[in-house]
Amino acid sequence: MIRWKLAVVMADRNISNKELAVLIGMHPTSVSKIKTRRRLTRIDEATLSALCRALNCQPGDLMVYEEDNPDGLK
């Protein structure tokens, strides 16, 4: 599974939904929706590029791969 870390990156950079929304040309509610995802289902390239540009980061800073564990064991 791909775990989405936008909330962590935003907190590290002390940037609000509203501030990020202005930087990437998106409504603050839309930023909130993509920020609160735990799993990354899909994101278009333009949005990912805008996030990386606004947050001065790489795509790998916004997501991490974690193996699914079918047995529920860590």
Short mmCIF file of C-alpha atoms in Angstrom, two decimals:
data_model
loop_
_atom_site.label_atom_id
_atom_site.label_comp_id
_atom_site.label_asym_id
_atom_site.label_seq_id
_atom_site.Cartn_x
_atom_site.Cartn_y
_atom_site.Cartn_z
CA MET A 1 0.00 0.00 0.00
CA ILE A 2 1.12 3.56 -0.61
CA ARG A 3 0.79 5.70 2.52
CA TRP A 4 0.15 9.38 1.85
CA LYS A 5 2.19 11.82 3.96
CA LEU A 6 0.96 15.23 2.82
CA ALA A 7 -0.27 16.13 6.32
CA VAL A 8 3.18 15.38 7.77
CA VAL A 9 4.99 17.41 5.12
CA MET A 10 2.61 20.34 5.59
CA ALA A 11 3.09 20.23 9.37
CA ASP A 12 6.88 20.10 8.97
CA ARG A 13 6.73 23.21 6.80
CA ASN A 14 4.11 24.90 8.99
CA ILE A 15 1.77 25.53 6.04
CA SER A 16 -2.02 25.64 6.30
CA ASN A 17 -4.62 24.25 3.91
CA LYS A 18 -5.48 27.79 2.85
CA GLU A 19 -1.84 28.76 2.20
CA LEU A 20 -1.20 25.61 0.18
CA ALA A 21 -4.45 26.07 -1.74
CA VAL A 22 -3.34 29.55 -2.85
CA LEU A 23 0.07 28.24 -3.91
CA ILE A 24 -1.32 25.40 -6.02
CA GLY A 25 -4.51 27.03 -7.28
CA MET A 26 -6.90 24.69 -5.51
CA HIS A 27 -9.81 25.27 -3.12
CA PRO A 28 -8.87 24.82 0.58
CA THR A 29 -11.56 22.13 0.92
CA SER A 30 -9.93 20.16 -1.89
CA VAL A 31 -6.55 20.47 -0.17
CA SER A 32 -8.13 19.20 3.04
CA LYS A 33 -9.57 16.20 1.22
CA ILE A 34 -6.26 15.15 -0.30
CA LYS A 35 -4.39 15.92 2.93
CA THR A 36 -6.51 13.67 5.14
CA ARG A 37 -6.17 10.55 2.99
CA ARG A 38 -4.25 7.76 4.70
CA ARG A 39 -3.85 5.71 1.55
CA LEU A 40 -3.09 7.19 -1.80
CA THR A 41 -5.72 6.01 -4.26
CA ARG A 42 -4.88 8.25 -7.20
CA ILE A 43 -3.51 11.67 -7.86
CA ASP A 44 -2.93 13.31 -11.21
CA GLU A 45 0.52 14.40 -12.33
CA ALA A 46 -0.38 18.09 -12.42
CA THR A 47 -1.53 18.05 -8.78
CA LEU A 48 1.51 16.07 -7.64
CA SER A 49 3.83 18.45 -9.50
CA ALA A 50 2.09 21.49 -8.00
CA LEU A 51 2.39 20.02 -4.50
CA CYS A 52 6.08 19.27 -4.96
CA ARG A 53 6.75 22.76 -6.33
CA ALA A 54 4.80 24.51 -3.55
CA LEU A 55 6.29 22.39 -0.76
CA ASN A 56 9.79 22.25 -2.25
CA CYS A 57 9.88 18.47 -2.03
CA GLN A 58 10.10 15.31 -4.10
CA PRO A 59 7.19 12.88 -4.71
CA GLY A 60 8.90 10.40 -2.40
CA ASP A 61 8.58 12.90 0.44
CA LEU A 62 4.80 12.80 0.05
CA MET A 63 4.33 9.04 -0.08
CA VAL A 64 5.88 5.85 1.22
CA TYR A 65 5.41 2.22 0.22
CA GLU A 66 4.43 -0.20 2.99
CA GLU A 67 3.88 -3.87 2.35
CA ASP A 68 0.38 -5.11 3.00
CA ASN A 69 0.33 -7.79 5.67
CA PRO A 70 -2.55 -10.18 4.97
CA ASP A 71 -2.19 -11.85 8.38
CA GLY A 72 -2.49 -8.55 10.22
CA LEU A 73 0.95 -9.03 11.77
CA LYS A 74 3.55 -6.30 11.91
#
